[in-house]
């Protein structure tokens, strides 16, 4: 029994849809710029990836008023993913046999901050009655179910930057256990509010502005000048099904989630990671073994590529631990440096890109990689996309604060 992906939807700083994201990644274009959503002049990182998405133009005004931007992004993206898959809940699949799995980290702070200001200035009666249902991380999950009339299993995964990967794994396991026929799985994040951005800044994960670098040059995975992540807002959702279900309804199959592996570093200090990469490597190896392949079968790796020096270096160690000599010969890329780290949506974005890249036979480059950092012995794609014909398997690596590791193995 295999789990396949039959539809994708995305809103990212590159635009609305997977094609703008793919075209941008393949060209190595950067969409990172100085934040204009609020005054971020006093922040260490005043740079972000901002999505040009007008909720009022896409969704009912009453819905927009009572929900946060991360819910707007998620509901719109799910609609696009279902349309891409050619499946309608209630027509092609019953509501009771449809599931939803969402990865998110921060919740809806744009809405919450607005209401907290009202509380501070005008008192509790000035606060929106929708405050309780608008801000919490599971809000997109509930609103997706309402919007589509879904009655099957639904969960929200909060595992820092690996949240989206956990959501895809949750979807696969739900399908394998026969608890649903179609699962909408992905992630969403809308961190561009003063407090949400401050939370990211105090995490110690952000790249700090440097006078020597333009805003679009600040996110530098695996580069000698790496200094952290530049985060972004966006949403990416996939339609996942068992292969026989997809074939029975004549669906177009984009690829297969053939394997996955998870592990947790259990390492102190909590804000860093296990230094040898052995625990991360175990998750990578488990994903490959589950798919029945070895390191020599890998066509490419879509790395987590946070740009945080100790994460970049240990990601290389993890690949070497998992695949030995083969790790040095596999093309590795982190295209997210062109549009920003999407946090809870990061892994679903990498999966959508990897599926598109395998179909095109082309590995997109890592933006801003000029001089590879010492200690990273990997074949990292830089400069321009690299042709890769007959490419069948891709490893997607996802990591979170506290040593959370989740790796996905895709088959074309």
mmCIF file of C-alpha atoms in Angstrom:
data_model
loop_
_atom_site.group_PDB
_atom_site.id
_atom_site.type_symbol
_atom_site.label_atom_id
_atom_site.label_comp_id
_atom_site.label_asym_id
_atom_site.label_seq_id
_atom_site.Cartn_x
_atom_site.Cartn_y
_atom_site.Cartn_z
ATOM 1 C CA UNK A 1 0.000 0.000 0.000
ATOM 2 C CA UNK A 2 1.448 3.392 -0.939
ATOM 3 C CA UNK A 3 0.528 7.003 -0.180
ATOM 4 C CA UNK A 4 0.437 9.396 -3.104
ATOM 5 C CA UNK A 5 0.048 13.139 -3.571
ATOM 6 C CA UNK A 6 -2.542 14.249 -6.086
ATOM 7 C CA UNK A 7 -2.872 17.994 -5.567
ATOM 8 C CA UNK A 8 -0.974 21.008 -4.252
ATOM 9 C CA UNK A 9 -1.864 24.541 -3.238
ATOM 10 C CA UNK A 10 0.451 27.300 -2.050
ATOM 11 C CA UNK A 11 0.579 30.961 -1.121
ATOM 12 C CA UNK A 12 4.153 32.108 -0.533
ATOM 13 C CA UNK A 13 6.237 35.257 -1.032
ATOM 14 C CA UNK A 14 6.740 33.987 -4.607
ATOM 15 C CA UNK A 15 3.020 34.243 -5.362
ATOM 16 C CA UNK A 16 -0.249 32.305 -5.380
ATOM 17 C CA UNK A 17 0.320 28.706 -6.461
ATOM 18 C CA UNK A 18 3.118 26.157 -6.738
ATOM 19 C CA UNK A 19 4.163 27.238 -10.248
ATOM 20 C CA UNK A 20 5.311 30.737 -9.177
ATOM 21 C CA UNK A 21 7.173 29.114 -6.282
ATOM 22 C CA UNK A 22 8.822 26.590 -8.582
ATOM 23 C CA UNK A 23 9.724 29.139 -11.271
ATOM 24 C CA UNK A 24 11.254 31.373 -8.628
ATOM 25 C CA UNK A 25 13.213 28.533 -7.002
ATOM 26 C CA UNK A 26 14.532 27.247 -10.321
ATOM 27 C CA UNK A 27 15.717 30.750 -11.268
ATOM 28 C CA UNK A 28 17.283 31.339 -7.857
ATOM 29 C CA UNK A 29 15.264 34.531 -7.338
ATOM 30 C CA UNK A 30 15.043 36.115 -3.896
ATOM 31 C CA UNK A 31 11.786 37.520 -2.512
ATOM 32 C CA UNK A 32 13.203 38.615 0.838
ATOM 33 C CA UNK A 33 12.938 42.339 1.575
ATOM 34 C CA UNK A 34 12.621 44.862 4.388
ATOM 35 C CA UNK A 35 9.366 44.383 6.303
ATOM 36 C CA UNK A 36 6.693 46.958 5.425
ATOM 37 C CA UNK A 37 3.767 45.320 7.277
ATOM 38 C CA UNK A 38 4.811 47.088 10.531
ATOM 39 C CA UNK A 39 7.745 49.146 11.756
ATOM 40 C CA UNK A 40 10.505 46.559 12.245
ATOM 41 C CA UNK A 41 13.315 49.102 12.381
ATOM 42 C CA UNK A 42 14.243 48.208 15.967
ATOM 43 C CA UNK A 43 14.350 44.452 15.372
ATOM 44 C CA UNK A 44 17.586 42.524 14.853
ATOM 45 C CA UNK A 45 16.082 41.071 11.661
ATOM 46 C CA UNK A 46 13.939 43.669 9.819
ATOM 47 C CA UNK A 47 13.797 41.391 6.753
ATOM 48 C CA UNK A 48 11.147 38.787 5.839
ATOM 49 C CA UNK A 49 9.350 37.004 3.062
ATOM 50 C CA UNK A 50 5.913 38.635 2.736
ATOM 51 C CA UNK A 51 3.065 37.090 0.758
ATOM 52 C CA UNK A 52 1.073 39.412 -1.493
ATOM 53 C CA UNK A 53 -2.279 37.924 -0.498
ATOM 54 C CA UNK A 54 -5.469 39.990 -0.178
ATOM 55 C CA UNK A 55 -7.883 37.982 1.958
ATOM 56 C CA UNK A 56 -10.773 40.351 1.248
ATOM 57 C CA UNK A 57 -10.458 39.621 -2.468
ATOM 58 C CA UNK A 58 -10.548 35.843 -1.987
ATOM 59 C CA UNK A 59 -12.750 35.147 1.034
ATOM 60 C CA UNK A 60 -16.082 36.391 2.474
ATOM 61 C CA UNK A 61 -15.669 39.599 4.471
ATOM 62 C CA UNK A 62 -17.477 38.222 7.541
ATOM 63 C CA UNK A 63 -15.104 35.259 7.610
ATOM 64 C CA UNK A 64 -12.051 37.522 7.243
ATOM 65 C CA UNK A 65 -13.263 39.719 10.095
ATOM 66 C CA UNK A 66 -13.533 36.905 12.642
ATOM 67 C CA UNK A 67 -10.331 35.015 11.795
ATOM 68 C CA UNK A 68 -6.567 35.627 11.635
ATOM 69 C CA UNK A 69 -4.397 35.871 8.554
ATOM 70 C CA UNK A 70 -2.983 32.377 9.067
ATOM 71 C CA UNK A 71 -6.498 30.973 8.753
ATOM 72 C CA UNK A 72 -7.121 33.061 5.621
ATOM 73 C CA UNK A 73 -3.975 31.658 4.016
ATOM 74 C CA UNK A 74 -4.798 28.072 5.001
ATOM 75 C CA UNK A 75 -8.430 28.061 3.834
ATOM 76 C CA UNK A 76 -7.518 29.631 0.485
ATOM 77 C CA UNK A 77 -4.634 27.203 -0.054
ATOM 78 C CA UNK A 78 -6.758 24.161 0.725
ATOM 79 C CA UNK A 79 -9.347 25.307 -1.817
ATOM 80 C CA UNK A 80 -6.592 25.544 -4.428
ATOM 81 C CA UNK A 81 -5.146 22.131 -3.520
ATOM 82 C CA UNK A 82 -8.552 20.432 -3.828
ATOM 83 C CA UNK A 83 -9.148 22.085 -7.202
ATOM 84 C CA UNK A 84 -5.692 20.981 -8.356
ATOM 85 C CA UNK A 85 -6.468 17.392 -7.331
ATOM 86 C CA UNK A 86 -9.877 17.477 -8.993
ATOM 87 C CA UNK A 87 -11.623 16.304 -5.858
ATOM 88 C CA UNK A 88 -14.633 17.817 -4.088
ATOM 89 C CA UNK A 89 -15.582 16.838 -0.536
ATOM 90 C CA UNK A 90 -19.118 15.497 -0.497
ATOM 91 C CA UNK A 91 -19.031 14.605 -4.210
ATOM 92 C CA UNK A 92 -15.834 12.648 -4.916
ATOM 93 C CA UNK A 93 -15.155 11.671 -1.293
ATOM 94 C CA UNK A 94 -17.496 11.600 1.677
ATOM 95 C CA UNK A 95 -17.028 14.205 4.436
ATOM 96 C CA UNK A 96 -16.610 11.397 6.999
ATOM 97 C CA UNK A 97 -13.730 9.854 4.968
ATOM 98 C CA UNK A 98 -11.842 13.166 4.538
ATOM 99 C CA UNK A 99 -9.191 14.301 7.023
ATOM 100 C CA UNK A 100 -7.146 17.416 7.776
ATOM 101 C CA UNK A 101 -3.605 17.608 9.228
ATOM 102 C CA UNK A 102 -2.060 21.048 9.843
ATOM 103 C CA UNK A 103 1.414 22.140 10.953
ATOM 104 C CA UNK A 104 1.697 25.496 12.725
ATOM 105 C CA UNK A 105 3.919 27.117 15.356
ATOM 106 C CA UNK A 106 2.923 30.613 16.384
ATOM 107 C CA UNK A 107 -0.852 30.792 16.011
ATOM 108 C CA UNK A 108 -2.712 33.931 14.980
ATOM 109 C CA UNK A 109 -0.838 36.787 16.598
ATOM 110 C CA UNK A 110 -1.923 39.502 14.175
ATOM 111 C CA UNK A 111 -5.518 39.127 15.406
ATOM 112 C CA UNK A 112 -4.482 38.600 19.024
ATOM 113 C CA UNK A 113 -2.240 41.663 19.156
ATOM 114 C CA UNK A 114 -4.986 43.888 17.798
ATOM 115 C CA UNK A 115 -7.383 42.676 20.508
ATOM 116 C CA UNK A 116 -4.761 42.950 23.265
ATOM 117 C CA UNK A 117 -4.299 46.610 22.365
ATOM 118 C CA UNK A 118 -8.061 47.103 22.736
ATOM 119 C CA UNK A 119 -7.932 45.332 26.116
ATOM 120 C CA UNK A 120 -5.099 47.565 27.296
ATOM 121 C CA UNK A 121 -6.628 50.825 26.060
ATOM 122 C CA UNK A 122 -10.408 50.335 26.264
ATOM 123 C CA UNK A 123 -10.957 47.358 28.578
ATOM 124 C CA UNK A 124 -12.258 43.781 28.161
ATOM 125 C CA UNK A 125 -15.620 44.701 26.603
ATOM 126 C CA UNK A 126 -13.783 46.201 23.620
ATOM 127 C CA UNK A 127 -12.202 42.843 22.729
ATOM 128 C CA UNK A 128 -13.625 40.850 19.798
ATOM 129 C CA UNK A 129 -15.881 37.921 20.778
ATOM 130 C CA UNK A 130 -13.886 35.891 18.236
ATOM 131 C CA UNK A 131 -10.600 36.308 20.138
ATOM 132 C CA UNK A 132 -10.746 32.799 21.631
ATOM 133 C CA UNK A 133 -11.376 31.080 18.298
ATOM 134 C CA UNK A 134 -9.128 33.226 16.108
ATOM 135 C CA UNK A 135 -5.658 33.029 17.621
ATOM 136 C CA UNK A 136 -4.956 29.425 18.669
ATOM 137 C CA UNK A 137 -2.832 27.134 16.427
ATOM 138 C CA UNK A 138 -5.749 24.768 15.661
ATOM 139 C CA UNK A 139 -7.910 27.585 14.242
ATOM 140 C CA UNK A 140 -6.997 26.817 10.592
ATOM 141 C CA UNK A 141 -7.809 23.134 11.134
ATOM 142 C CA UNK A 142 -11.299 23.933 12.392
ATOM 143 C CA UNK A 143 -12.018 26.514 9.735
ATOM 144 C CA UNK A 144 -10.815 24.253 6.914
ATOM 145 C CA UNK A 145 -13.238 21.586 8.149
ATOM 146 C CA UNK A 146 -16.088 24.106 8.301
ATOM 147 C CA UNK A 147 -15.277 25.561 4.885
ATOM 148 C CA UNK A 148 -15.180 22.156 3.197
ATOM 149 C CA UNK A 149 -17.744 20.336 5.339
ATOM 150 C CA UNK A 150 -15.134 17.816 6.487
ATOM 151 C CA UNK A 151 -16.175 15.347 9.216
ATOM 152 C CA UNK A 152 -13.189 12.970 9.354
ATOM 153 C CA UNK A 153 -10.017 12.921 11.500
ATOM 154 C CA UNK A 154 -8.348 16.308 12.008
ATOM 155 C CA UNK A 155 -5.264 17.322 13.982
ATOM 156 C CA UNK A 156 -2.836 20.210 14.380
ATOM 157 C CA UNK A 157 0.848 19.491 14.947
ATOM 158 C CA UNK A 158 3.032 21.965 16.850
ATOM 159 C CA UNK A 159 6.649 20.785 16.606
ATOM 160 C CA UNK A 160 8.479 24.021 15.817
ATOM 161 C CA UNK A 161 9.883 24.102 12.271
ATOM 162 C CA UNK A 162 9.174 20.374 11.803
ATOM 163 C CA UNK A 163 5.429 20.893 12.359
ATOM 164 C CA UNK A 164 4.533 20.617 8.669
ATOM 165 C CA UNK A 165 6.542 17.430 8.227
ATOM 166 C CA UNK A 166 4.733 15.888 11.192
ATOM 167 C CA UNK A 167 1.417 16.851 9.593
ATOM 168 C CA UNK A 168 2.324 14.973 6.395
ATOM 169 C CA UNK A 169 3.417 11.936 8.389
ATOM 170 C CA UNK A 170 0.173 12.103 10.368
ATOM 171 C CA UNK A 171 -1.756 12.139 7.100
ATOM 172 C CA UNK A 172 0.118 9.129 5.730
ATOM 173 C CA UNK A 173 -0.450 7.113 8.892
ATOM 174 C CA UNK A 174 -4.142 8.053 8.941
ATOM 175 C CA UNK A 175 -4.496 6.785 5.362
ATOM 176 C CA UNK A 176 -2.533 3.597 6.036
ATOM 177 C CA UNK A 177 -4.787 2.800 9.009
ATOM 178 C CA UNK A 178 -7.809 3.182 6.762
ATOM 179 C CA UNK A 179 -9.326 6.025 8.766
ATOM 180 C CA UNK A 180 -9.766 8.294 5.742
ATOM 181 C CA UNK A 181 -9.655 8.128 1.941
ATOM 182 C CA UNK A 182 -8.378 11.680 1.341
ATOM 183 C CA UNK A 183 -6.356 13.838 3.738
ATOM 184 C CA UNK A 184 -5.519 17.512 3.289
ATOM 185 C CA UNK A 185 -2.102 17.950 4.863
ATOM 186 C CA UNK A 186 0.264 20.867 5.061
ATOM 187 C CA UNK A 187 1.283 23.859 7.102
ATOM 188 C CA UNK A 188 0.703 27.557 7.531
ATOM 189 C CA UNK A 189 2.396 30.458 9.262
ATOM 190 C CA UNK A 190 1.724 34.199 9.505
ATOM 191 C CA UNK A 191 4.426 35.546 11.827
ATOM 192 C CA UNK A 192 4.470 39.144 10.597
ATOM 193 C CA UNK A 193 3.150 40.980 13.620
ATOM 194 C CA UNK A 194 5.257 42.911 16.156
ATOM 195 C CA UNK A 195 4.898 40.328 18.946
ATOM 196 C CA UNK A 196 5.093 37.270 16.662
ATOM 197 C CA UNK A 197 8.263 38.621 15.131
ATOM 198 C CA UNK A 198 9.681 39.325 18.593
ATOM 199 C CA UNK A 199 9.070 35.691 19.568
ATOM 200 C CA UNK A 200 11.125 34.591 16.599
ATOM 201 C CA UNK A 201 13.851 37.096 17.415
ATOM 202 C CA UNK A 202 14.181 35.929 21.015
ATOM 203 C CA UNK A 203 14.420 32.314 19.822
ATOM 204 C CA UNK A 204 17.959 33.106 18.698
ATOM 205 C CA UNK A 205 17.271 31.528 15.288
ATOM 206 C CA UNK A 206 17.083 34.695 13.184
ATOM 207 C CA UNK A 207 19.758 36.169 10.962
ATOM 208 C CA UNK A 208 20.711 39.591 12.257
ATOM 209 C CA UNK A 209 20.923 42.474 9.806
ATOM 210 C CA UNK A 210 24.437 43.301 8.673
ATOM 211 C CA UNK A 211 25.536 46.434 6.898
ATOM 212 C CA UNK A 212 27.588 44.385 4.462
ATOM 213 C CA UNK A 213 24.543 42.459 3.230
ATOM 214 C CA UNK A 214 21.436 43.655 1.381
ATOM 215 C CA UNK A 215 18.111 42.341 2.742
ATOM 216 C CA UNK A 216 17.838 39.695 0.024
ATOM 217 C CA UNK A 217 21.343 38.430 0.858
ATOM 218 C CA UNK A 218 20.779 37.861 4.578
ATOM 219 C CA UNK A 219 19.602 34.214 4.502
ATOM 220 C CA UNK A 220 22.670 32.120 3.646
ATOM 221 C CA UNK A 221 22.331 28.341 4.269
ATOM 222 C CA UNK A 222 25.658 26.457 4.293
ATOM 223 C CA UNK A 223 27.556 29.636 3.356
ATOM 224 C CA UNK A 224 30.620 30.756 5.322
ATOM 225 C CA UNK A 225 28.636 33.884 6.178
ATOM 226 C CA UNK A 226 25.601 32.023 7.555
ATOM 227 C CA UNK A 227 24.090 33.646 10.619
ATOM 228 C CA UNK A 228 20.539 32.328 10.988
ATOM 229 C CA UNK A 229 17.186 32.125 9.232
ATOM 230 C CA UNK A 230 15.066 34.777 7.595
ATOM 231 C CA UNK A 231 11.468 33.789 8.193
ATOM 232 C CA UNK A 232 8.428 34.222 5.969
ATOM 233 C CA UNK A 233 4.668 33.861 5.892
ATOM 234 C CA UNK A 234 2.851 31.382 3.721
ATOM 235 C CA UNK A 235 0.764 28.251 3.433
ATOM 236 C CA UNK A 236 1.244 25.011 1.513
ATOM 237 C CA UNK A 237 -1.221 22.101 1.463
ATOM 238 C CA UNK A 238 -1.185 18.745 -0.316
ATOM 239 C CA UNK A 239 -3.970 16.325 -1.176
ATOM 240 C CA UNK A 240 -2.907 12.837 -0.079
ATOM 241 C CA UNK A 241 -4.574 9.503 -0.829
ATOM 242 C CA UNK A 242 -3.866 5.783 -0.951
ATOM 243 C CA UNK A 243 -2.674 4.943 -4.459
ATOM 244 C CA UNK A 244 -5.577 2.625 -5.229
ATOM 245 C CA UNK A 245 -8.082 5.292 -4.225
ATOM 246 C CA UNK A 246 -6.372 7.868 -6.439
ATOM 247 C CA UNK A 247 -6.168 5.458 -9.383
ATOM 248 C CA UNK A 248 -9.787 4.407 -8.973
ATOM 249 C CA UNK A 249 -10.972 7.979 -9.399
ATOM 250 C CA UNK A 250 -8.521 8.613 -12.250
ATOM 251 C CA UNK A 251 -6.467 11.203 -10.400
ATOM 252 C CA UNK A 252 -3.176 12.599 -11.669
ATOM 253 C CA UNK A 253 -0.428 11.347 -9.330
ATOM 254 C CA UNK A 254 2.323 13.876 -8.603
ATOM 255 C CA UNK A 255 4.467 11.569 -6.495
ATOM 256 C CA UNK A 256 4.568 9.228 -3.530
ATOM 257 C CA UNK A 257 5.450 9.749 0.114
ATOM 258 C CA UNK A 258 7.403 6.507 0.244
ATOM 259 C CA UNK A 259 9.067 6.789 3.633
ATOM 260 C CA UNK A 260 9.509 8.845 6.753
ATOM 261 C CA UNK A 261 11.511 8.850 9.936
ATOM 262 C CA UNK A 262 11.425 10.860 13.143
ATOM 263 C CA UNK A 263 13.762 11.256 16.096
ATOM 264 C CA UNK A 264 14.444 13.685 18.921
ATOM 265 C CA UNK A 265 17.904 14.807 19.959
ATOM 266 C CA UNK A 266 17.197 14.982 23.711
ATOM 267 C CA UNK A 267 20.200 17.251 24.057
ATOM 268 C CA UNK A 268 21.170 20.193 26.238
ATOM 269 C CA UNK A 269 21.375 23.092 25.832
ATOM 270 C CA UNK A 270 17.820 22.881 24.543
ATOM 271 C CA UNK A 271 18.208 25.637 21.936
ATOM 272 C CA UNK A 272 20.938 23.764 20.084
ATOM 273 C CA UNK A 273 21.156 20.252 18.577
ATOM 274 C CA UNK A 274 23.008 16.984 19.179
ATOM 275 C CA UNK A 275 26.463 17.818 17.784
ATOM 276 C CA UNK A 276 27.409 14.593 15.949
ATOM 277 C CA UNK A 277 24.302 14.398 13.765
ATOM 278 C CA UNK A 278 23.791 10.739 14.747
ATOM 279 C CA UNK A 279 20.215 11.193 15.967
ATOM 280 C CA UNK A 280 19.237 13.239 12.911
ATOM 281 C CA UNK A 281 20.962 10.651 10.728
ATOM 282 C CA UNK A 282 18.798 7.921 12.250
ATOM 283 C CA UNK A 283 15.644 9.732 11.099
ATOM 284 C CA UNK A 284 17.109 10.099 7.595
ATOM 285 C CA UNK A 285 18.100 6.412 7.450
ATOM 286 C CA UNK A 286 14.704 5.277 8.729
ATOM 287 C CA UNK A 287 12.954 7.268 5.987
ATOM 288 C CA UNK A 288 15.149 5.686 3.304
ATOM 289 C CA UNK A 289 14.808 2.153 4.708
ATOM 290 C CA UNK A 290 11.035 2.488 4.871
ATOM 291 C CA UNK A 291 11.075 3.409 1.169
ATOM 292 C CA UNK A 292 13.359 0.440 0.430
ATOM 293 C CA UNK A 293 16.241 2.503 -0.936
ATOM 294 C CA UNK A 294 19.863 3.247 -0.050
ATOM 295 C CA UNK A 295 21.869 6.461 -0.225
ATOM 296 C CA UNK A 296 22.996 5.579 -3.737
ATOM 297 C CA UNK A 297 19.377 5.747 -4.920
ATOM 298 C CA UNK A 298 18.887 9.351 -3.771
ATOM 299 C CA UNK A 299 18.616 11.902 -6.562
ATOM 300 C CA UNK A 300 18.669 14.953 -4.309
ATOM 301 C CA UNK A 301 18.268 16.214 -0.764
ATOM 302 C CA UNK A 302 16.095 19.220 0.072
ATOM 303 C CA UNK A 303 17.904 20.247 3.224
ATOM 304 C CA UNK A 304 16.442 21.979 6.236
ATOM 305 C CA UNK A 305 19.095 24.648 5.548
ATOM 306 C CA UNK A 306 18.286 26.981 8.429
ATOM 307 C CA UNK A 307 21.463 29.001 7.971
ATOM 308 C CA UNK A 308 22.152 28.562 11.702
ATOM 309 C CA UNK A 309 25.814 27.492 11.804
ATOM 310 C CA UNK A 310 25.475 24.541 14.218
ATOM 311 C CA UNK A 311 22.364 23.284 12.410
ATOM 312 C CA UNK A 312 23.992 23.570 8.970
ATOM 313 C CA UNK A 313 27.094 21.671 10.076
ATOM 314 C CA UNK A 314 25.220 18.915 11.905
ATOM 315 C CA UNK A 315 22.857 18.473 8.952
ATOM 316 C CA UNK A 316 25.919 17.509 6.927
ATOM 317 C CA UNK A 317 27.027 15.155 9.695
ATOM 318 C CA UNK A 318 23.561 13.590 9.723
ATOM 319 C CA UNK A 319 23.664 12.862 5.990
ATOM 320 C CA UNK A 320 27.092 11.288 6.352
ATOM 321 C CA UNK A 321 25.901 9.245 9.324
ATOM 322 C CA UNK A 322 22.879 7.990 7.383
ATOM 323 C CA UNK A 323 24.384 7.356 3.956
ATOM 324 C CA UNK A 324 28.181 7.172 4.391
ATOM 325 C CA UNK A 325 30.226 7.854 1.266
ATOM 326 C CA UNK A 326 27.068 8.311 -0.823
ATOM 327 C CA UNK A 327 26.278 11.543 1.022
ATOM 328 C CA UNK A 328 29.162 13.340 -0.652
ATOM 329 C CA UNK A 329 27.774 12.657 -4.134
ATOM 330 C CA UNK A 330 24.083 13.561 -3.680
ATOM 331 C CA UNK A 331 23.042 17.066 -4.818
ATOM 332 C CA UNK A 332 21.851 19.036 -1.794
ATOM 333 C CA UNK A 333 19.798 22.201 -2.000
ATOM 334 C CA UNK A 334 17.938 24.635 0.276
ATOM 335 C CA UNK A 335 15.862 26.811 -2.067
ATOM 336 C CA UNK A 336 13.983 28.323 0.890
ATOM 337 C CA UNK A 337 16.749 30.945 1.185
ATOM 338 C CA UNK A 338 15.079 32.635 -1.791
ATOM 339 C CA UNK A 339 11.592 32.983 -0.276
ATOM 340 C CA UNK A 340 12.203 32.566 3.436
ATOM 341 C CA UNK A 341 11.791 29.860 6.038
ATOM 342 C CA UNK A 342 8.063 29.203 6.249
ATOM 343 C CA UNK A 343 8.233 27.645 9.734
ATOM 344 C CA UNK A 344 5.189 25.349 10.014
ATOM 345 C CA UNK A 345 4.794 25.382 6.232
ATOM 346 C CA UNK A 346 8.486 24.851 5.441
ATOM 347 C CA UNK A 347 8.473 21.081 4.924
ATOM 348 C CA UNK A 348 5.256 21.051 2.822
ATOM 349 C CA UNK A 349 6.817 23.771 0.636
ATOM 350 C CA UNK A 350 9.940 21.658 0.163
ATOM 351 C CA UNK A 351 7.793 18.637 -0.707
ATOM 352 C CA UNK A 352 5.827 20.628 -3.298
ATOM 353 C CA UNK A 353 9.071 21.938 -4.780
ATOM 354 C CA UNK A 354 10.726 18.529 -4.784
ATOM 355 C CA UNK A 355 7.788 16.956 -6.636
ATOM 356 C CA UNK A 356 7.942 19.710 -9.228
ATOM 357 C CA UNK A 357 11.731 19.472 -9.471
ATOM 358 C CA UNK A 358 11.676 15.690 -10.025
ATOM 359 C CA UNK A 359 9.115 16.111 -12.796
ATOM 360 C CA UNK A 360 11.313 18.748 -14.445
ATOM 361 C CA UNK A 361 14.587 16.830 -13.888
ATOM 362 C CA UNK A 362 16.193 19.912 -12.382
ATOM 363 C CA UNK A 363 17.560 20.627 -8.877
ATOM 364 C CA UNK A 364 17.002 24.287 -7.908
ATOM 365 C CA UNK A 365 19.930 26.204 -6.420
ATOM 366 C CA UNK A 366 20.571 27.362 -2.865
ATOM 367 C CA UNK A 367 20.252 31.148 -3.033
ATOM 368 C CA UNK A 368 23.094 33.187 -1.466
ATOM 369 C CA UNK A 369 25.611 30.340 -1.284
ATOM 370 C CA UNK A 370 28.869 31.966 -2.371
ATOM 371 C CA UNK A 371 31.561 30.256 -0.269
ATOM 372 C CA UNK A 372 30.755 26.950 1.409
ATOM 373 C CA UNK A 373 31.228 26.970 5.183
ATOM 374 C CA UNK A 374 34.142 24.901 6.530
ATOM 375 C CA UNK A 375 33.165 21.486 7.891
ATOM 376 C CA UNK A 376 30.301 20.963 5.424
ATOM 377 C CA UNK A 377 31.397 18.226 3.003
ATOM 378 C CA UNK A 378 28.347 18.163 0.747
ATOM 379 C CA UNK A 379 27.642 18.678 -2.954
ATOM 380 C CA UNK A 380 25.429 21.733 -2.544
ATOM 381 C CA UNK A 381 23.734 23.114 -5.657
ATOM 382 C CA UNK A 382 24.513 26.797 -6.082
ATOM 383 C CA UNK A 383 24.328 29.517 -8.703
ATOM 384 C CA UNK A 384 21.856 27.940 -11.105
ATOM 385 C CA UNK A 385 19.595 24.911 -11.316
ATOM 386 C CA UNK A 386 21.368 21.619 -12.051
ATOM 387 C CA UNK A 387 19.958 19.187 -14.641
ATOM 388 C CA UNK A 388 19.257 15.782 -13.094
ATOM 389 C CA UNK A 389 17.602 13.354 -15.534
ATOM 390 C CA UNK A 390 15.895 10.145 -14.333
ATOM 391 C CA UNK A 391 15.687 11.411 -10.796
ATOM 392 C CA UNK A 392 13.419 9.169 -8.727
ATOM 393 C CA UNK A 393 13.955 9.806 -4.998
ATOM 394 C CA UNK A 394 14.287 12.931 -2.829
ATOM 395 C CA UNK A 395 14.936 13.261 0.879
ATOM 396 C CA UNK A 396 13.325 16.267 2.612
ATOM 397 C CA UNK A 397 14.875 17.167 5.971
ATOM 398 C CA UNK A 398 13.012 19.110 8.642
ATOM 399 C CA UNK A 399 14.221 20.098 12.115
ATOM 400 C CA UNK A 400 12.773 21.976 15.051
ATOM 401 C CA UNK A 401 13.810 23.624 18.287
ATOM 402 C CA UNK A 402 14.562 21.077 20.979
ATOM 403 C CA UNK A 403 16.085 18.631 18.527
ATOM 404 C CA UNK A 404 12.875 17.578 16.779
ATOM 405 C CA UNK A 405 13.759 15.758 13.533
ATOM 406 C CA UNK A 406 11.330 14.634 10.812
ATOM 407 C CA UNK A 407 12.525 13.359 7.431
ATOM 408 C CA UNK A 408 10.411 12.530 4.377
ATOM 409 C CA UNK A 409 11.347 10.330 1.416
ATOM 410 C CA UNK A 410 9.568 11.155 -1.845
ATOM 411 C CA UNK A 411 9.355 8.925 -4.919
ATOM 412 C CA UNK A 412 8.451 10.299 -8.326
#
